[in-house]
XYZ file of C-alpha atoms in Angstrom:
464
model
C -95.814 -28.978 -156.250
C -94.599 -31.032 -153.285
C -91.399 -32.906 -153.930
C -91.444 -36.210 -152.151
C -87.655 -36.430 -152.367
C -87.255 -33.329 -150.168
C -89.309 -34.732 -147.267
C -87.827 -37.789 -145.546
C -90.354 -40.595 -145.322
C -90.240 -42.895 -142.315
C -93.046 -45.117 -143.542
C -91.882 -48.641 -144.338
C -91.960 -49.851 -147.917
C -95.012 -52.004 -148.610
C -94.115 -55.652 -148.939
C -97.397 -56.931 -150.312
C -96.538 -56.017 -153.894
C -96.637 -59.087 -156.107
C -93.257 -60.231 -157.343
C -94.351 -60.505 -160.983
C -95.646 -56.934 -160.953
C -92.380 -55.686 -159.479
C -90.320 -57.445 -162.168
C -92.544 -56.007 -164.899
C -92.087 -52.500 -163.536
C -88.312 -52.891 -163.359
C -87.999 -54.286 -166.897
C -90.511 -52.027 -168.632
C -88.071 -49.268 -169.418
C -84.976 -51.335 -170.167
C -84.949 -50.433 -173.841
C -85.464 -46.678 -173.362
C -83.014 -45.937 -170.550
C -79.243 -45.807 -170.521
C -76.851 -48.124 -168.666
C -76.152 -47.611 -164.983
C -72.560 -46.387 -165.009
C -72.256 -46.649 -161.241
C -72.100 -50.449 -161.555
C -69.035 -50.402 -163.803
C -65.791 -51.133 -161.913
C -64.070 -48.231 -163.719
C -60.411 -47.888 -162.801
C -60.459 -50.784 -160.379
C -58.519 -53.292 -162.453
C -58.403 -55.956 -159.745
C -62.187 -56.164 -159.610
C -63.952 -58.632 -161.846
C -65.535 -56.946 -164.896
C -69.313 -56.724 -164.627
C -71.672 -56.103 -167.528
C -73.507 -52.847 -166.753
C -77.247 -53.082 -166.315
C -79.792 -50.424 -167.040
C -80.860 -48.368 -164.040
C -84.278 -47.346 -162.874
C -85.801 -43.948 -163.471
C -86.273 -42.542 -159.954
C -87.939 -39.254 -160.847
C -89.560 -37.312 -163.634
C -87.917 -34.234 -165.207
C -88.747 -31.014 -163.364
C -88.818 -27.532 -164.905
C -87.453 -25.958 -161.714
C -84.259 -27.980 -161.939
C -85.002 -30.772 -159.497
C -84.052 -31.202 -155.888
C -80.672 -31.594 -154.271
C -80.996 -35.354 -154.121
C -81.798 -35.538 -157.810
C -78.748 -33.464 -158.729
C -76.607 -35.616 -156.460
C -77.774 -38.811 -158.199
C -77.133 -37.333 -161.649
C -73.683 -36.049 -160.677
C -72.741 -39.429 -159.241
C -73.829 -41.251 -162.425
C -72.024 -38.713 -164.620
C -68.808 -39.028 -162.593
C -69.016 -42.840 -162.778
C -69.420 -42.652 -166.559
C -66.394 -40.365 -166.961
C -64.263 -42.520 -164.688
C -65.222 -45.633 -166.623
C -64.403 -43.989 -169.971
C -61.046 -42.754 -168.677
C -60.070 -46.215 -167.541
C -57.214 -47.718 -169.568
C -57.699 -51.045 -171.282
C -55.255 -53.789 -170.422
C -54.071 -56.766 -172.433
C -51.693 -59.597 -171.740
C -48.289 -59.293 -173.423
C -48.477 -63.005 -174.235
C -51.426 -62.523 -176.605
C -50.544 -59.226 -178.283
C -48.885 -58.981 -181.699
C -46.318 -56.469 -182.923
C -45.979 -54.817 -186.329
C -43.932 -52.031 -187.927
C -45.725 -49.474 -190.092
C -43.937 -48.357 -193.263
C -45.499 -45.133 -194.634
C -43.762 -45.423 -198.009
C -45.347 -48.866 -198.565
C -48.662 -48.244 -196.740
C -48.172 -51.641 -195.151
C -47.623 -53.009 -191.652
C -44.920 -55.664 -191.344
C -45.904 -58.180 -188.671
C -42.840 -59.145 -186.637
C -44.627 -61.050 -183.866
C -47.922 -62.762 -184.735
C -50.115 -64.164 -181.976
C -53.750 -65.172 -181.999
C -56.185 -66.493 -184.567
C -56.606 -63.224 -186.476
C -53.827 -63.959 -188.948
C -55.539 -67.098 -190.228
C -57.696 -64.848 -192.419
C -55.802 -61.547 -192.365
C -52.539 -60.471 -193.958
C -50.638 -61.766 -196.971
C -47.109 -62.909 -197.677
C -44.902 -60.565 -199.710
C -41.312 -60.964 -200.900
C -39.189 -57.975 -199.840
C -35.424 -57.423 -200.074
C -33.647 -58.346 -196.879
C -32.189 -55.450 -194.889
C -29.331 -57.534 -193.453
C -27.553 -58.208 -196.734
C -27.886 -55.254 -199.104
C -25.203 -56.373 -201.551
C -26.760 -59.718 -202.340
C -30.290 -58.311 -202.602
C -31.721 -61.450 -201.070
C -35.518 -61.618 -201.157
C -37.260 -62.644 -197.968
C -40.959 -63.307 -197.528
C -42.753 -61.617 -194.654
C -46.295 -61.127 -193.414
C -47.810 -57.732 -194.221
C -51.144 -56.138 -193.391
C -53.247 -53.720 -195.401
C -54.127 -50.351 -193.814
C -57.625 -51.465 -192.758
C -56.310 -54.713 -191.280
C -53.611 -52.978 -189.239
C -56.051 -50.317 -188.024
C -58.623 -52.935 -187.032
C -56.138 -54.940 -184.947
C -54.718 -51.827 -183.267
C -58.173 -50.463 -182.513
C -59.346 -53.644 -180.822
C -56.139 -53.900 -178.772
C -54.756 -57.046 -180.381
C -51.607 -55.521 -181.888
C -49.006 -52.859 -181.146
C -47.867 -50.818 -184.119
C -44.443 -49.135 -184.312
C -43.053 -46.569 -186.705
C -39.375 -46.554 -187.746
C -37.321 -43.549 -186.688
C -33.708 -42.420 -186.963
C -33.615 -40.967 -183.460
C -31.648 -42.807 -180.747
C -33.979 -44.814 -178.523
C -33.370 -45.929 -174.932
C -33.046 -49.604 -174.090
C -36.409 -51.229 -173.319
C -36.783 -54.651 -171.779
C -38.470 -57.332 -173.953
C -38.433 -54.934 -176.958
C -34.893 -55.385 -178.254
C -36.041 -56.563 -181.702
C -38.472 -53.637 -182.202
C -37.029 -50.619 -183.984
C -39.182 -47.518 -183.799
C -41.559 -45.546 -181.641
C -44.999 -46.806 -180.590
C -48.027 -45.438 -182.437
C -51.304 -44.496 -180.812
C -54.703 -45.354 -182.274
C -55.128 -41.747 -183.418
C -51.777 -41.833 -185.189
C -52.617 -45.096 -186.942
C -55.895 -43.532 -188.095
C -53.968 -40.573 -189.514
C -51.401 -42.756 -191.266
C -53.833 -45.350 -192.669
C -56.727 -43.194 -193.873
C -56.404 -42.101 -197.482
C -53.888 -44.789 -198.435
C -54.672 -47.654 -200.843
C -58.137 -46.168 -201.614
C -59.192 -46.545 -197.971
C -61.817 -44.106 -196.715
C -63.506 -43.801 -193.362
C -66.740 -45.280 -194.743
C -64.933 -48.313 -196.130
C -63.144 -48.919 -192.850
C -66.421 -48.688 -190.933
C -67.948 -51.370 -193.158
C -64.804 -53.510 -192.861
C -64.705 -53.313 -189.057
C -68.447 -53.973 -188.753
C -68.300 -57.107 -190.914
C -65.176 -58.387 -189.143
C -66.858 -58.055 -185.757
C -69.742 -60.151 -187.082
C -67.317 -62.962 -187.956
C -67.104 -62.579 -191.750
C -63.872 -62.880 -193.712
C -63.319 -59.672 -195.678
C -60.756 -59.306 -198.477
C -60.075 -56.809 -201.236
C -61.783 -57.372 -204.564
C -58.982 -55.771 -206.587
C -55.470 -56.754 -205.529
C -53.581 -53.703 -204.216
C -50.248 -55.396 -204.995
C -48.942 -58.255 -207.097
C -48.541 -60.659 -204.180
C -52.071 -60.216 -202.866
C -54.088 -63.467 -203.192
C -57.321 -63.244 -205.171
C -60.030 -65.811 -205.965
C -59.920 -67.638 -209.294
C -61.007 -65.540 -212.275
C -64.455 -65.738 -213.760
C -64.727 -68.552 -216.300
C -66.710 -67.413 -219.289
C -68.155 -69.611 -222.009
C -65.924 -69.875 -225.072
C -67.032 -68.131 -228.213
C -68.717 -70.511 -230.617
C -67.190 -70.553 -234.078
C -69.742 -70.619 -236.872
C -69.262 -72.957 -239.797
C -69.743 -72.243 -243.493
C -73.175 -73.892 -243.529
C -74.367 -71.719 -240.631
C -73.174 -68.569 -242.362
C -74.917 -69.636 -245.581
C -78.206 -70.310 -243.753
C -78.035 -66.958 -241.973
C -77.425 -65.149 -245.258
C -80.391 -66.876 -246.941
C -82.662 -66.138 -243.961
C -81.678 -62.468 -243.881
C -82.267 -62.164 -247.656
C -85.733 -63.683 -247.362
C -86.545 -61.390 -244.447
C -85.563 -58.318 -246.520
C -87.659 -59.455 -249.470
C -90.600 -60.016 -247.148
C -90.300 -56.505 -245.721
C -90.079 -55.007 -249.225
C -92.922 -56.859 -250.951
C -95.015 -57.556 -247.893
C -97.698 -55.392 -246.357
C -96.945 -52.471 -244.080
C -96.274 -53.387 -240.465
C -99.198 -52.639 -238.180
C -98.662 -52.568 -234.386
C -102.305 -53.470 -233.867
C -101.875 -56.630 -235.938
C -98.270 -57.786 -235.378
C -99.047 -61.438 -236.129
C -99.840 -60.738 -239.789
C -96.259 -59.686 -240.417
C -94.336 -62.514 -241.979
C -97.237 -64.643 -243.289
C -96.058 -68.108 -244.067
C -92.511 -67.357 -242.925
C -93.511 -66.904 -239.269
C -96.537 -69.020 -238.440
C -98.091 -68.026 -235.093
C -98.614 -71.493 -233.668
C -97.190 -71.149 -230.128
C -97.803 -68.950 -227.114
C -94.143 -67.979 -226.964
C -94.317 -66.531 -230.471
C -97.494 -64.620 -229.628
C -95.995 -63.004 -226.534
C -92.775 -62.258 -228.400
C -94.730 -60.549 -231.174
C -96.594 -58.375 -228.673
C -93.345 -57.234 -227.025
C -92.230 -53.685 -227.817
C -88.751 -54.022 -226.283
C -86.332 -56.908 -226.376
C -86.093 -58.892 -223.146
C -83.022 -60.359 -221.541
C -79.835 -58.941 -220.112
C -77.847 -59.640 -223.268
C -79.581 -56.781 -225.081
C -77.283 -53.720 -225.145
C -78.451 -50.498 -223.525
C -79.072 -47.672 -225.967
C -77.755 -44.931 -223.668
C -75.605 -42.076 -224.822
C -72.546 -41.751 -222.583
C -70.918 -38.380 -221.995
C -67.141 -38.347 -222.333
C -66.610 -36.089 -219.281
C -68.632 -38.228 -216.876
C -66.913 -38.602 -213.465
C -65.974 -42.131 -212.384
C -68.780 -44.087 -210.802
C -68.559 -44.756 -207.036
C -70.313 -48.087 -207.543
C -67.334 -50.397 -207.867
C -66.820 -53.663 -206.008
C -64.339 -53.062 -203.186
C -64.674 -56.013 -200.782
C -65.186 -59.739 -201.139
C -67.157 -61.321 -198.323
C -67.055 -64.902 -197.045
C -69.408 -66.474 -194.549
C -67.942 -67.871 -191.307
C -69.000 -71.371 -192.399
C -67.196 -71.132 -195.763
C -63.848 -73.002 -195.838
C -61.315 -70.221 -196.409
C -57.664 -70.612 -197.329
C -55.661 -67.414 -197.226
C -53.194 -68.379 -199.948
C -55.930 -69.618 -202.322
C -59.253 -67.960 -201.490
C -62.391 -69.548 -202.952
C -65.036 -67.637 -204.917
C -66.669 -65.075 -202.623
C -70.125 -65.483 -201.150
C -70.929 -61.781 -201.563
C -69.461 -58.794 -203.375
C -69.740 -55.524 -201.436
C -69.807 -51.969 -202.781
C -69.230 -49.146 -200.268
C -70.623 -45.658 -200.976
C -71.255 -42.498 -199.022
C -75.017 -42.075 -198.743
C -74.798 -38.274 -198.583
C -72.706 -37.773 -201.703
C -73.662 -40.741 -203.917
C -77.044 -40.878 -205.701
C -78.979 -44.029 -206.467
C -77.242 -46.319 -208.960
C -78.343 -45.967 -212.560
C -79.146 -48.853 -214.870
C -75.766 -48.411 -216.565
C -73.919 -48.677 -213.251
C -75.882 -51.778 -212.237
C -75.227 -53.347 -215.637
C -71.498 -52.699 -215.217
C -71.581 -54.282 -211.739
C -73.429 -57.371 -212.909
C -71.010 -57.726 -215.811
C -68.181 -58.421 -213.317
C -70.068 -61.062 -211.331
C -70.430 -64.768 -212.133
C -73.757 -66.440 -212.727
C -75.026 -68.122 -209.565
C -76.701 -71.542 -209.674
C -80.402 -71.680 -208.797
C -81.061 -72.141 -205.070
C -81.678 -75.670 -203.939
C -85.180 -76.304 -202.590
C -85.432 -76.808 -198.869
C -86.471 -80.305 -197.835
C -89.031 -80.181 -195.088
C -88.884 -83.431 -193.141
C -91.369 -84.135 -190.396
C -90.422 -85.558 -187.020
C -91.850 -88.982 -187.927
C -89.741 -89.113 -191.095
C -86.631 -88.174 -189.124
C -87.249 -91.027 -186.681
C -87.812 -93.421 -189.585
C -84.560 -92.311 -191.276
C -82.670 -92.779 -188.010
C -84.102 -96.271 -187.604
C -83.088 -97.167 -191.167
C -79.525 -96.029 -190.575
C -79.259 -98.005 -187.353
C -80.196 -101.259 -189.098
C -77.045 -102.345 -190.913
C -78.220 -105.712 -192.322
C -80.701 -105.598 -195.223
C -83.973 -107.463 -194.822
C -85.131 -110.271 -197.170
C -87.819 -107.980 -198.582
C -85.226 -105.424 -199.614
C -83.120 -108.117 -201.288
C -86.175 -109.293 -203.189
C -86.901 -105.744 -204.318
C -83.298 -105.380 -205.519
C -83.559 -108.626 -207.468
C -86.827 -107.587 -209.028
C -85.382 -104.219 -209.929
C -82.345 -105.802 -211.563
C -84.563 -108.251 -213.455
C -86.808 -105.421 -214.561
C -83.785 -103.540 -215.860
C -82.626 -106.534 -217.887
C -86.138 -107.038 -219.312
C -86.359 -103.348 -220.223
C -82.988 -103.533 -221.982
C -84.013 -106.625 -223.990
C -87.584 -105.481 -224.711
C -87.977 -101.714 -224.349
C -91.790 -101.835 -224.512
C -91.932 -103.676 -221.203
C -90.181 -100.838 -219.343
C -92.324 -99.591 -216.433
C -93.863 -96.199 -216.994
C -94.644 -93.732 -214.272
C -98.105 -92.306 -214.462
C -97.410 -89.348 -212.165
C -95.503 -86.580 -214.008
C -92.439 -84.966 -212.517
C -93.157 -81.986 -210.325
C -91.940 -78.764 -211.952
C -89.397 -76.732 -209.975
C -90.540 -73.794 -207.920
C -89.552 -70.618 -209.829
C -90.062 -68.152 -206.989
C -86.744 -68.757 -205.131
C -84.857 -68.155 -208.384
C -86.935 -65.072 -209.166
C -86.289 -63.716 -205.677
C -82.523 -64.272 -205.654
C -81.709 -63.769 -209.338
C -78.677 -65.158 -211.111
C -76.310 -62.378 -209.963
C -76.232 -60.562 -206.622
C -74.324 -57.533 -205.361
C -74.501 -55.910 -201.905
C -74.277 -52.119 -201.603
C -73.281 -50.714 -198.195
C -74.461 -47.110 -197.816
C -72.815 -45.245 -194.928
C -74.766 -42.224 -193.685
C -72.792 -40.374 -190.977
C -71.682 -43.630 -189.337
C -74.925 -45.551 -189.874
C -74.425 -48.515 -192.208
C -77.286 -49.843 -194.322
C -76.953 -52.860 -196.610
C -78.981 -53.214 -199.811
C -78.997 -56.275 -202.052
C -79.463 -55.847 -205.795
C -80.100 -58.906 -207.937
C -80.294 -59.466 -211.655
C -83.724 -60.895 -212.409
C -84.333 -64.068 -214.372
C -87.901 -63.418 -215.503
C -86.924 -64.170 -219.086
C -85.771 -67.673 -218.084
C -88.921 -68.471 -216.106
C -91.898 -67.527 -218.295
C -95.185 -67.515 -216.449
C -97.253 -68.302 -219.573
């Protein structure tokens, strides 16, 4: 096979190629090829950073190993990639924060806070002051959880220090910092495994934070950690003496009916009860044909083993949308509840585990229907808002409406009746979302997949 790269070609490049065809050829393999590392500035800090673009594939793979020019191009791209990866990241000292890591507390005490990260990260904790040990004066300070400290250190927004008893040399601009600096690898080693933090949970936390969400712990790791308001449950209704008497009479009649009545036949369930349960409605017919009780209030008849290991399906994070007003000292109810599991060691959740998860979540209101407004209606609404003074016709309509209200109050029969019935609500958005929702993040060797499980409301929206 003749290699065209070995033979120098003196023929000029044809210039009659259409421009659109050339752009299509250059952009056809953008999704399948890697970035061109030779266009990255690498160690040249003074140069302006350039986003790397994907290069062109100059040759096809050859079983004989390729030519000298091919190997030269590959070696140059490989060297550019290694030089770019070895380049050190820089950050301005005016925008970096400082914190001290305390291994015995598994917390990072923020001494210098800069940036907007601390508007949604960290919490205030009262600790005894180190200056006056005799008085035991409590002083509040800003502390970070292990995942929060690791996230800020990993993205280069914070320096973390570790206290030490060794004498340290004098360093300019770091007189108030006591300790030795910690690398990213050391922070990983110190933070992982503390406060129930695993590598999968940190991956989910960092991924959601990069997307702009506010992520907090569902269960407070300490007493001073702020949590959303507790779930408000309906108070238990107290039954009166008359209700108890009616229930006792009804149960006695039901027992007498079962004793003296005919034998229950599954092929004729409506006959059971006779005059006590007249089958006059569709709801009663469908209820009689049901073999199992419907609804989530029915207990599960599952035998639990005493030596069952703890379930991995527990809510670990609370998630807030970027548009949700969030106050760090008093967080609102979360938008989502996230469960983090390892996809390789955790099986699919059972019905008991899902029931336990839904038991901790509040009931969500039904979704509001989306109002589809045409462009003509938008222009009409804008024109109505621009006109501040009401027209005489509108005043006349208001007077007539007020007069009609007075006439309806004096003589109810004259009240206007609407012939068109009210449109029933659309049940499908509620059936799709459910009344309770939980998000399960399954991490499979670094790949994160999110699954939403909802508690259905088919019992509340009968189709017949």
